[in-house]
Coordinates of C-alpha atoms in Angstrom, one line a residue:
Chain A
X98 CA -12.2 -24.8 -21.9
X99 CA -11.0 -21.3 -22.6
X100 CA -7.6 -22.4 -23.7
X101 CA -9.2 -25.0 -25.9
X102 CA -11.4 -22.4 -27.7
X103 CA -8.4 -20.1 -28.1
X104 CA -6.3 -22.9 -29.6
X105 CA -8.8 -23.1 -32.5
X106 CA -8.5 -19.5 -33.4
X107 CA -5.8 -20.0 -36.0
X108 CA -2.1 -20.5 -36.4
X109 CA -1.0 -17.1 -35.2
X110 CA -3.0 -17.4 -32.0
X111 CA -2.0 -21.0 -31.6
X112 CA 1.7 -20.3 -31.6
X113 CA 1.2 -17.4 -29.3
X114 CA -0.6 -19.6 -26.7
X115 CA 2.1 -22.2 -26.9
X116 CA 4.9 -19.6 -26.7
X117 CA 3.4 -18.0 -23.6
X118 CA 2.9 -21.4 -22.1
X119 CA 6.6 -22.2 -22.7
X120 CA 7.8 -18.9 -21.3
X121 CA 5.5 -19.3 -18.3
X122 CA 6.9 -22.7 -17.5
X123 CA 10.4 -21.4 -18.0
X124 CA 9.7 -18.5 -15.6
X125 CA 8.3 -20.9 -13.0
X126 CA 11.2 -23.2 -13.2
X127 CA 13.8 -20.5 -13.0
X128 CA 11.9 -18.9 -10.1
X129 CA 11.9 -22.2 -8.3
X130 CA 15.6 -22.7 -8.9
X131 CA 16.3 -19.2 -7.6
X132 CA 14.3 -20.0 -4.4
X133 CA 16.2 -23.2 -3.9
X134 CA 19.5 -21.4 -4.5
X135 CA 18.5 -18.7 -2.1
X136 CA 17.7 -21.2 0.6
X137 CA 20.9 -23.1 0.0
X138 CA 23.0 -20.0 0.3
X139 CA 21.1 -19.0 3.5
X140 CA 21.8 -22.4 5.1
X141 CA 25.4 -22.3 4.0
X142 CA 26.0 -18.8 5.3
X143 CA 24.5 -19.6 8.7
X144 CA 26.4 -22.9 9.2
X145 CA 29.7 -21.9 7.6
X146 CA 30.1 -18.6 9.4
X147 CA 28.6 -20.1 12.6
X148 CA 26.0 -17.4 12.9
X149 CA 24.2 -18.0 16.2
X150 CA 20.6 -19.1 16.1
X151 CA 19.7 -16.0 18.1
X152 CA 20.8 -13.7 15.2
X153 CA 19.6 -15.7 12.2
X154 CA 18.5 -19.3 12.3
X155 CA 19.1 -21.4 9.2
X156 CA 16.3 -22.8 7.0
X157 CA 16.7 -26.3 8.4
X158 CA 16.3 -25.0 12.0
X159 CA 13.2 -23.0 10.9
X160 CA 11.8 -26.0 9.1
X161 CA 12.2 -28.3 12.1
X162 CA 10.7 -25.7 14.4
X163 CA 7.7 -25.4 12.0
X164 CA 7.3 -29.2 11.9
X165 CA 7.7 -30.0 15.6
X166 CA 5.5 -27.1 16.8
X167 CA 3.0 -27.3 14.0
X168 CA 0.0 -27.2 16.3
X169 CA 1.1 -24.0 17.8
X170 CA 1.8 -22.4 14.5
X171 CA -1.4 -23.7 12.9
X172 CA -3.6 -22.4 15.7
X173 CA -1.9 -19.0 15.5
X174 CA -2.0 -18.9 11.7
X175 CA -5.7 -19.8 11.6
X176 CA -6.5 -16.9 13.9
X177 CA -4.5 -14.5 11.8
X178 CA -6.0 -15.7 8.5
X179 CA -9.5 -15.7 9.9
X180 CA -9.3 -12.0 11.0
X181 CA -7.5 -11.0 7.9
X182 CA -10.0 -12.6 5.5
X183 CA -13.0 -11.3 7.5
X184 CA -11.6 -7.8 7.4
X185 CA -10.6 -8.2 3.7
X186 CA -14.1 -9.3 2.6
X187 CA -15.8 -6.6 4.7
X188 CA -13.5 -3.9 3.6
X189 CA -13.7 -4.9 -0.1
X190 CA -17.5 -5.1 0.0
X191 CA -17.8 -1.7 1.8
X192 CA -15.3 -0.1 -0.5
X193 CA -17.1 -1.3 -3.7
X194 CA -20.5 -0.4 -2.1
X195 CA -19.4 3.1 -1.2
X196 CA -17.8 3.7 -4.6
X197 CA -21.2 2.8 -6.2
X198 CA -23.0 5.1 -3.9
X199 CA -20.6 8.0 -4.5
X200 CA -20.8 7.4 -8.2
X201 CA -24.6 7.5 -8.2
X202 CA -25.0 10.6 -5.9
X203 CA -22.5 13.1 -7.2
X204 CA -23.3 15.6 -4.5
X205 CA -22.4 13.1 -1.8
X206 CA -19.1 12.4 -3.6
X207 CA -18.3 16.0 -3.8
X208 CA -19.0 16.4 -0.1
X209 CA -16.9 13.5 1.0
X210 CA -14.2 13.3 -1.6
X211 CA -11.9 15.9 0.0
X212 CA -12.0 14.1 3.3
X213 CA -11.4 10.8 1.6
X214 CA -8.5 12.2 -0.4
X215 CA -6.8 13.3 2.8
X216 CA -7.5 9.9 4.4
X217 CA -5.9 8.1 1.5
X218 CA -2.6 9.8 2.5
X219 CA -2.7 9.2 6.2
X220 CA -1.3 5.7 7.2
X221 CA -4.5 4.1 8.6
X222 CA -2.4 1.9 10.9
X223 CA -2.0 4.9 13.3
X224 CA -5.7 4.6 14.1
X225 CA -5.2 1.1 15.5
X226 CA -4.5 2.3 19.1
X227 CA -7.8 4.3 19.0
X228 CA -9.7 1.2 17.9
X229 CA -8.2 -0.7 20.9
X230 CA -9.5 2.1 23.2
X231 CA -13.0 2.0 21.7
X232 CA -13.5 -1.7 21.1
X233 CA -11.0 -3.4 23.4
X234 CA -8.5 -5.9 21.9
X235 CA -11.1 -8.4 20.9
X236 CA -12.6 -9.9 17.8
X237 CA -14.1 -6.7 16.5
X238 CA -10.7 -4.9 16.8
X239 CA -8.8 -7.6 14.9
X240 CA -11.3 -7.5 12.1
X241 CA -11.6 -3.7 11.9
X242 CA -8.0 -2.9 11.5
X243 CA -7.5 -5.0 8.3
X244 CA -10.9 -3.8 7.1
X245 CA -9.8 -0.2 7.5
X246 CA -6.6 -0.8 5.4
X247 CA -8.5 -2.6 2.7
X248 CA -11.5 -0.2 2.4
X249 CA -9.6 2.8 1.1
X250 CA -7.6 1.4 -1.8
X251 CA -10.7 -0.6 -3.0
X252 CA -12.9 2.5 -2.7
X253 CA -10.4 4.6 -4.6
X254 CA -9.8 2.2 -7.4
X255 CA -13.4 1.3 -7.9
X256 CA -14.4 4.9 -8.0
X257 CA -11.7 5.5 -10.6
X258 CA -13.1 2.6 -12.7
X259 CA -16.7 3.7 -12.4
X260 CA -15.9 7.3 -13.2
X261 CA -14.0 6.5 -16.4
X262 CA -16.8 4.6 -18.0
X263 CA -16.7 5.9 -21.6
X264 CA -19.7 8.0 -22.8
X265 CA -20.3 5.5 -25.6
X266 CA -21.3 2.8 -23.0
X267 CA -23.5 5.2 -21.2
X268 CA -25.2 6.1 -24.5
X269 CA -26.0 2.5 -25.2
X270 CA -27.7 2.3 -21.9
X271 CA -29.7 5.5 -22.7
X272 CA -30.5 4.2 -26.1
X273 CA -32.0 1.0 -25.0
X274 CA -33.6 2.6 -22.0
X275 CA -32.5 -0.4 -20.0
X276 CA -32.8 0.0 -16.2
X277 CA -30.2 1.5 -14.1
X278 CA -29.2 -1.7 -12.4
X279 CA -29.1 -3.5 -15.7
X280 CA -26.7 -0.9 -17.0
X281 CA -24.6 -1.2 -13.8
X282 CA -24.3 -4.9 -14.2
X283 CA -23.7 -5.0 -17.9
X284 CA -21.7 -1.8 -18.6
X285 CA -20.4 0.0 -15.6
X286 CA -19.2 -2.8 -13.4
X287 CA -17.5 -4.8 -16.2
X288 CA -15.7 -1.6 -17.3
X289 CA -14.6 -0.9 -13.7
X290 CA -13.5 -4.5 -13.0
X291 CA -9.9 -4.2 -13.9
X292 CA -9.6 -1.2 -11.6
X293 CA -11.6 -3.0 -8.8
X294 CA -9.1 -5.9 -9.0
X295 CA -6.2 -3.5 -8.9
X296 CA -7.7 -2.2 -5.6
X297 CA -8.4 -5.8 -4.4
X298 CA -4.8 -6.7 -5.0
X299 CA -3.5 -3.8 -3.0
X300 CA -6.0 -4.7 -0.4
X301 CA -4.8 -8.3 -0.2
X302 CA -1.4 -7.2 1.0
X303 CA -2.8 -4.5 3.2
X304 CA -5.1 -6.8 5.0
X305 CA -2.2 -8.9 6.1
X306 CA -0.2 -5.8 7.1
X307 CA -3.2 -4.6 9.1
X308 CA -3.7 -7.9 11.0
X309 CA 0.0 -8.3 11.8
X310 CA 0.4 -4.8 13.2
X311 CA -2.9 -5.1 15.0
X312 CA -1.6 -8.3 16.7
X313 CA 1.8 -6.7 17.4
X314 CA 0.3 -3.8 19.4
X315 CA -2.3 -5.9 21.1
X316 CA -0.7 -9.4 21.3
X317 CA -3.8 -11.3 22.1
X318 CA -4.0 -13.7 19.2
X319 CA -2.4 -15.1 16.1
X320 CA 1.1 -15.1 14.6
X321 CA 1.6 -11.5 15.8
X322 CA 1.2 -12.7 19.4
X323 CA 3.5 -15.6 18.8
X324 CA 6.2 -13.2 17.4
X325 CA 5.9 -10.7 20.3
X326 CA 6.2 -13.5 22.8
X327 CA 9.2 -15.0 21.1
X328 CA 10.7 -11.5 20.8
X329 CA 10.4 -11.1 24.6
X330 CA 12.0 -14.5 25.2
X331 CA 14.7 -14.0 22.6
X332 CA 13.5 -17.1 20.9
X333 CA 14.4 -16.2 17.3
X334 CA 13.5 -19.5 15.6
X335 CA 9.8 -18.9 16.4
X336 CA 10.1 -15.4 15.0
X337 CA 11.5 -16.7 11.7
X338 CA 9.0 -19.6 11.5
X339 CA 6.2 -17.0 11.8
X340 CA 7.8 -14.8 9.2
X341 CA 8.0 -17.7 6.8
X342 CA 4.3 -18.5 7.4
X343 CA 3.3 -14.9 6.9
X344 CA 5.2 -14.8 3.7
X345 CA 3.5 -17.9 2.5
X346 CA 0.1 -16.6 3.5
X347 CA 0.8 -13.2 1.8
X348 CA 1.8 -14.8 -1.5
X349 CA -1.1 -17.2 -1.4
X350 CA -3.6 -14.5 -0.8
X351 CA -2.2 -12.3 -3.5
X352 CA -1.9 -15.0 -6.0
X353 CA -5.5 -16.2 -5.3
X354 CA -6.9 -12.7 -6.0
X355 CA -4.7 -12.6 -9.2
X356 CA -6.1 -16.0 -10.2
X357 CA -9.7 -14.9 -9.7
X358 CA -8.9 -11.8 -11.6
X359 CA -7.6 -13.7 -14.6
X360 CA -10.8 -15.8 -14.6
X361 CA -13.2 -12.9 -14.1
X362 CA -11.5 -10.2 -16.2
X363 CA -10.3 -12.6 -18.9
X364 CA -10.6 -10.0 -21.6
X365 CA -8.1 -7.6 -20.0
X366 CA -4.4 -7.7 -19.4
X367 CA -4.8 -6.3 -15.9
X368 CA -4.1 -2.9 -14.7
X369 CA -1.0 -3.4 -12.7
X370 CA 0.9 -0.3 -13.6
X371 CA -0.6 2.9 -14.5
Chain B
X40 CA -1.7 4.2 -5.3
X41 CA -2.1 6.8 -8.0
X42 CA -4.9 9.1 -7.2
X43 CA -6.6 12.1 -8.6
X44 CA -5.3 14.3 -5.9
X45 CA -7.3 17.3 -4.9
X46 CA -10.2 16.6 -7.2
X47 CA -11.4 19.6 -9.1
X48 CA -14.2 21.8 -7.9
X49 CA -17.1 21.5 -10.3
X50 CA -17.2 23.9 -13.2
X51 CA -20.4 25.8 -12.3
X52 CA -19.3 26.6 -8.8
X53 CA -15.9 27.8 -10.1
X54 CA -17.5 30.1 -12.7
X55 CA -20.1 31.4 -10.2
X56 CA -17.3 32.4 -7.9
X57 CA -15.3 33.7 -10.8
X58 CA -12.0 32.3 -9.5
X59 CA -9.4 30.1 -11.2
X60 CA -9.6 26.4 -10.6
X61 CA -6.5 26.4 -8.4
X62 CA -7.7 28.9 -5.8
X63 CA -11.2 27.4 -5.8
X64 CA -9.7 24.1 -4.9
X65 CA -7.6 25.6 -2.2
X66 CA -10.7 27.4 -0.8
X67 CA -12.6 24.2 -0.8
X68 CA -9.9 22.4 1.2
X69 CA -9.5 25.3 3.6
X70 CA -13.2 25.3 4.3
X71 CA -13.0 21.6 4.9
X72 CA -10.2 22.1 7.5
X73 CA -12.4 24.5 9.3
X74 CA -15.7 22.6 8.8
X75 CA -14.7 19.1 10.0
X76 CA -13.1 20.1 13.3
X77 CA -16.2 22.3 13.9
X78 CA -18.6 19.4 13.4
X79 CA -16.4 17.2 15.5
X80 CA -16.3 19.7 18.2
X81 CA -20.1 20.3 18.0
X82 CA -20.8 16.5 18.2
X83 CA -18.6 16.1 21.2
X84 CA -20.4 18.9 23.0
X85 CA -23.8 17.8 21.9
X86 CA -23.4 14.2 23.0
X87 CA -21.4 15.2 26.0
X88 CA -18.8 12.6 25.0
X89 CA -16.2 12.1 27.7
X90 CA -12.6 13.1 26.7
X91 CA -11.6 9.6 27.6
X92 CA -13.5 8.3 24.7
X93 CA -13.2 11.0 22.1
X94 CA -11.6 14.3 23.0
X95 CA -12.8 17.4 21.1
X96 CA -10.4 19.2 18.8
X97 CA -10.2 22.1 21.2
X98 CA -9.1 19.7 24.0
X99 CA -6.5 18.3 21.6
X100 CA -5.2 21.7 20.6
X101 CA -5.0 22.8 24.2
X102 CA -3.2 19.6 25.2
X103 CA -0.7 20.4 22.5
X104 CA -0.3 24.0 23.5
X105 CA 0.2 23.0 27.2
X106 CA 3.4 21.1 26.5
X107 CA 4.3 21.7 22.9
X108 CA 7.9 20.6 23.4
X109 CA 6.8 17.2 24.6
X110 CA 5.1 16.6 21.2
X111 CA 7.5 18.5 19.0
X112 CA 10.6 16.7 20.3
X113 CA 8.9 13.3 19.4
X114 CA 7.7 14.6 16.1
X115 CA 11.1 16.0 15.2
X116 CA 12.7 12.6 15.8
X117 CA 10.1 10.7 13.9
X118 CA 10.3 13.1 10.9
X119 CA 14.0 12.9 10.8
X120 CA 14.0 9.2 10.7
X121 CA 11.2 9.2 8.1
X122 CA 13.2 11.6 5.8
X123 CA 16.4 9.6 6.3
X124 CA 14.7 6.4 5.3
X125 CA 13.0 8.1 2.4
X126 CA 16.3 9.4 1.0
X127 CA 18.2 6.2 1.4
X128 CA 15.3 4.2 -0.1
X129 CA 15.1 6.6 -3.0
X130 CA 18.8 6.3 -3.8
X131 CA 19.1 2.5 -3.3
X132 CA 15.7 1.8 -4.9
X133 CA 16.6 3.9 -8.0
X134 CA 19.9 2.1 -8.4
X135 CA 18.3 -1.3 -8.0
X136 CA 15.6 -0.4 -10.6
X137 CA 18.3 0.7 -13.1
X138 CA 20.3 -2.5 -12.5
X139 CA 17.2 -4.6 -13.1
X140 CA 16.6 -2.8 -16.3
X141 CA 20.1 -3.0 -17.7
X142 CA 21.5 -6.3 -16.3
X143 CA 19.8 -9.3 -17.9
X144 CA 20.7 -11.8 -15.2
X145 CA 19.2 -9.6 -12.5
X146 CA 16.1 -9.0 -14.5
X147 CA 15.4 -12.6 -15.3
X148 CA 16.5 -14.3 -12.1
X149 CA 16.6 -11.9 -9.2
X150 CA 13.7 -9.6 -10.1
X151 CA 11.0 -12.4 -9.9
X152 CA 12.2 -13.2 -6.4
X153 CA 12.0 -9.5 -5.5
X154 CA 8.5 -9.2 -6.8
X155 CA 7.4 -12.1 -4.7
X156 CA 8.9 -10.2 -1.7
X157 CA 6.8 -7.1 -2.5
X158 CA 3.7 -9.1 -1.7
X159 CA 4.9 -10.2 1.7
X160 CA 4.1 -7.8 4.5
X161 CA 7.4 -6.3 5.4
X162 CA 6.2 -5.3 8.8
X163 CA 6.5 -8.9 9.8
X164 CA 10.3 -8.4 9.9
X165 CA 10.0 -5.8 12.6
X166 CA 10.7 -8.1 15.5
X167 CA 13.7 -9.7 13.7
X168 CA 15.0 -6.2 13.0
X169 CA 14.6 -5.3 16.7
X170 CA 16.7 -8.4 17.6
X171 CA 19.4 -7.2 15.2
X172 CA 19.5 -3.5 15.9
X173 CA 17.9 -3.1 19.3
X174 CA 15.0 -0.9 20.5
X175 CA 16.1 2.3 18.9
X176 CA 15.7 4.6 16.0
X177 CA 18.1 2.4 13.9
X178 CA 15.4 -0.3 14.0
X179 CA 12.8 2.3 12.9
X180 CA 15.1 3.4 10.1
X181 CA 15.7 -0.2 8.9
X182 CA 12.1 -1.1 8.9
X183 CA 11.0 2.1 7.1
X184 CA 13.8 1.5 4.6
X185 CA 12.7 -2.1 4.0
X186 CA 9.1 -1.0 3.3
X187 CA 9.9 2.1 1.3
X188 CA 12.6 0.6 -1.0
X189 CA 10.3 -1.6 -3.1
X190 CA 7.9 0.9 -4.6
X191 CA 10.8 3.0 -5.8
X192 CA 12.6 -0.1 -7.3
X193 CA 9.5 -1.4 -9.0
X194 CA 8.4 2.0 -10.3
X195 CA 11.9 2.9 -11.6
X196 CA 12.0 -0.4 -13.5
X197 CA 8.5 -0.3 -15.0
X198 CA 9.0 3.4 -15.8
X199 CA 12.2 2.6 -17.7
X200 CA 10.4 -0.1 -19.5
X201 CA 7.6 2.2 -20.6
X202 CA 9.9 4.1 -23.0
X203 CA 8.8 4.4 -26.6
X204 CA 11.7 2.6 -28.4
X205 CA 11.2 4.8 -31.5
X206 CA 12.6 7.8 -29.6
X207 CA 15.5 5.7 -28.5
X208 CA 16.2 4.8 -32.1
X209 CA 16.0 8.4 -33.1
X210 CA 18.4 9.6 -30.5
X211 CA 20.7 6.7 -31.1
X212 CA 21.3 8.1 -34.6
X213 CA 22.8 11.2 -33.0
X214 CA 24.7 9.7 -30.1
X215 CA 25.1 6.1 -29.4
X216 CA 26.3 6.3 -25.8
X217 CA 24.1 4.5 -23.4
X218 CA 24.5 7.1 -20.7
X219 CA 23.3 9.8 -23.2
X220 CA 20.2 7.8 -24.1
X221 CA 19.5 7.2 -20.5
X222 CA 19.7 10.8 -19.6
X223 CA 17.8 12.3 -22.5
X224 CA 15.2 9.6 -23.2
X225 CA 14.8 6.9 -20.7
X226 CA 15.0 8.9 -17.5
X227 CA 12.5 11.6 -18.5
X228 CA 10.1 8.8 -19.7
X229 CA 10.4 7.0 -16.4
X230 CA 10.0 10.1 -14.4
X231 CA 6.2 10.1 -13.9
X232 CA 6.2 6.5 -12.7
X233 CA 9.2 7.2 -10.5
X234 CA 7.3 10.2 -9.0
X235 CA 4.3 8.0 -8.0
X236 CA 6.8 5.6 -6.5
X237 CA 8.3 8.5 -4.5
X238 CA 4.9 9.6 -3.1
X239 CA 4.0 6.0 -2.2
X240 CA 7.3 5.4 -0.4
X241 CA 7.1 8.6 1.5
X242 CA 3.9 7.2 3.1
X243 CA 5.5 3.8 3.5
X244 CA 8.4 5.4 5.3
X245 CA 6.0 6.9 7.8
X246 CA 4.3 3.5 8.2
X247 CA 7.6 1.8 8.8
X248 CA 8.8 4.3 11.4
X249 CA 5.6 4.5 13.3
X250 CA 5.1 0.8 13.4
X251 CA 8.7 0.2 14.6
X252 CA 8.1 2.9 17.3
X253 CA 4.8 1.1 18.2
X254 CA 6.7 -2.1 18.8
X255 CA 9.5 -0.8 20.9
X256 CA 11.3 2.5 20.9
X257 CA 12.4 4.9 23.6
X258 CA 11.1 8.0 21.7
X259 CA 9.2 9.2 18.7
X260 CA 5.5 9.7 18.0
X261 CA 4.6 6.0 17.7
X262 CA 6.1 5.4 21.1
X263 CA 4.2 8.4 22.5
X264 CA 0.9 7.0 21.1
X265 CA 1.5 3.5 22.4
X266 CA 2.6 4.7 25.9
X267 CA -0.4 7.0 26.1
X268 CA -2.8 4.3 25.1
X269 CA -1.2 1.9 27.7
X270 CA -1.7 4.3 30.5
X271 CA -5.1 5.4 29.2
X272 CA -4.0 9.0 28.6
X273 CA -6.5 9.3 25.8
X274 CA -6.1 13.0 25.0
X275 CA -2.3 12.5 24.6
X276 CA -2.9 9.5 22.3
X277 CA -5.3 11.5 20.1
X278 CA -2.9 14.4 19.9
X279 CA -0.2 12.0 18.8
X280 CA -2.4 10.5 16.1
X281 CA -3.5 13.9 14.8
X282 CA 0.2 15.0 14.6
X283 CA 1.1 11.9 12.6
X284 CA -1.9 12.6 10.3
X285 CA -0.8 16.2 9.8
X286 CA 2.8 15.1 9.2
X287 CA 1.8 12.5 6.6
X288 CA -0.4 15.0 4.7
X289 CA 2.4 17.7 4.7
X290 CA 5.1 15.2 3.7
X291 CA 2.9 13.7 1.0
X292 CA 1.9 16.9 -0.6
X293 CA 5.4 18.3 -0.4
X294 CA 6.6 15.3 -2.3
X295 CA 3.8 15.7 -4.8
X296 CA 4.5 19.4 -5.2
X297 CA 8.3 19.0 -5.7
X298 CA 7.9 16.1 -8.2
X299 CA 5.3 18.0 -10.1
X300 CA 7.7 20.9 -10.4
X301 CA 10.5 18.7 -11.5
X302 CA 8.4 16.8 -14.0
X303 CA 6.8 20.0 -15.3
X304 CA 5.9 18.4 -18.6
X305 CA 3.5 15.9 -17.1
X306 CA 0.8 18.2 -15.6

């Protein structure tokens, strides 16, 4: 629908759309070829040099392990994804919510900002053992660790977006005397959306980091547990099967957020690098 | 993770106190360092929280003072590995970023793969690294390096890309050598991006080392924290966490300070 309407904008735009389409497909094809090449080299290296499976299993070994133990992998992966997504959604909602509150009540922001700035710098993952102590290695712990890692980047980026709303937009709100929440919905939040998504994308990777490390230090569930058990037994194939799954989950999660971004913030090129 | 570090004190307070913005900011942060531990201390006393749940700051400080060498030895080891990983990641990441910028094949075919890897949580490789290198500081170094490498690589490359080509054309009319253009135009233009990459990867190095130590190490702060939590030595665990927090703040702000002095034209 959107592509269709853009195609009718005139010749210049038309060729631009076609060109970007061609370069996108070229990019995808070359990326796919590189992945295949990479896997082929990996397989060749492991089989030609006779690297033992304990050191580095080849892609075929990993694949057959993934297929023959798929129930084991899927159960573990679902637990991991479950906690990561729960933590992600909670952390993102709280981050955006707190950013709005801080933006509304400036005194509150001034009071808390210095603490938050210091917290941005401290790796939140060191707090995981404290959470185990307080909550026990249960459901709450596995949700809270990713939540903690998502909350801060989302809060930080949302606040940046809200605080850089140009005065012109604020003036429009004043001029029409539209209500505060109307202004939020129509001026402030849309202006902050690119920044919010920048935070959400950082959060997408951080959520997975959080749940994996949480499962490493309290191996009670998920792919982290599977990896710790196979590390203890020296069963490297399971380790690499889990790494592959985590990679796939990570890329899928990130790309999904990116896809939502391109739909929601269609007017913006995205703030990836600033 | 660019952030408006040390947000300014508001203008009225600053003028009322009649101090310059810098010292006002420092005063605000110092008062914070005093105020938060005081409130923490007070709440622990007020609620009579047992030290096994949340030790008061005074308990933590006295635990540290009782056996400072126990903590300092671990901290020294962790910091050494963090700094080593940071330096190696900086050098290799910078070289990789420059290669991506200048070599077309790398840029078009290898870089997309590498950007996909940046999205994968590198901590997942920790057990594999332990299988390769054993339960020691070399594993911690390798994991930290793996995590800290990417922000430097990506930021070097995007920084080099952000150069205004008009300047390059101008300098080219004086001296056409690539190295000269790199030194005079491209590198200074990339420096701010590179600086934010450096700050990020300093934190990432800490994450890498601490997580590797969580998983299996014979020494270091991460191991201290995990061992303490396993044997329910809560005070020791909190002391370890506080030390890690202090180290990250110090290392981050040192990096920020040094880079802001080197890139004097940016602030």
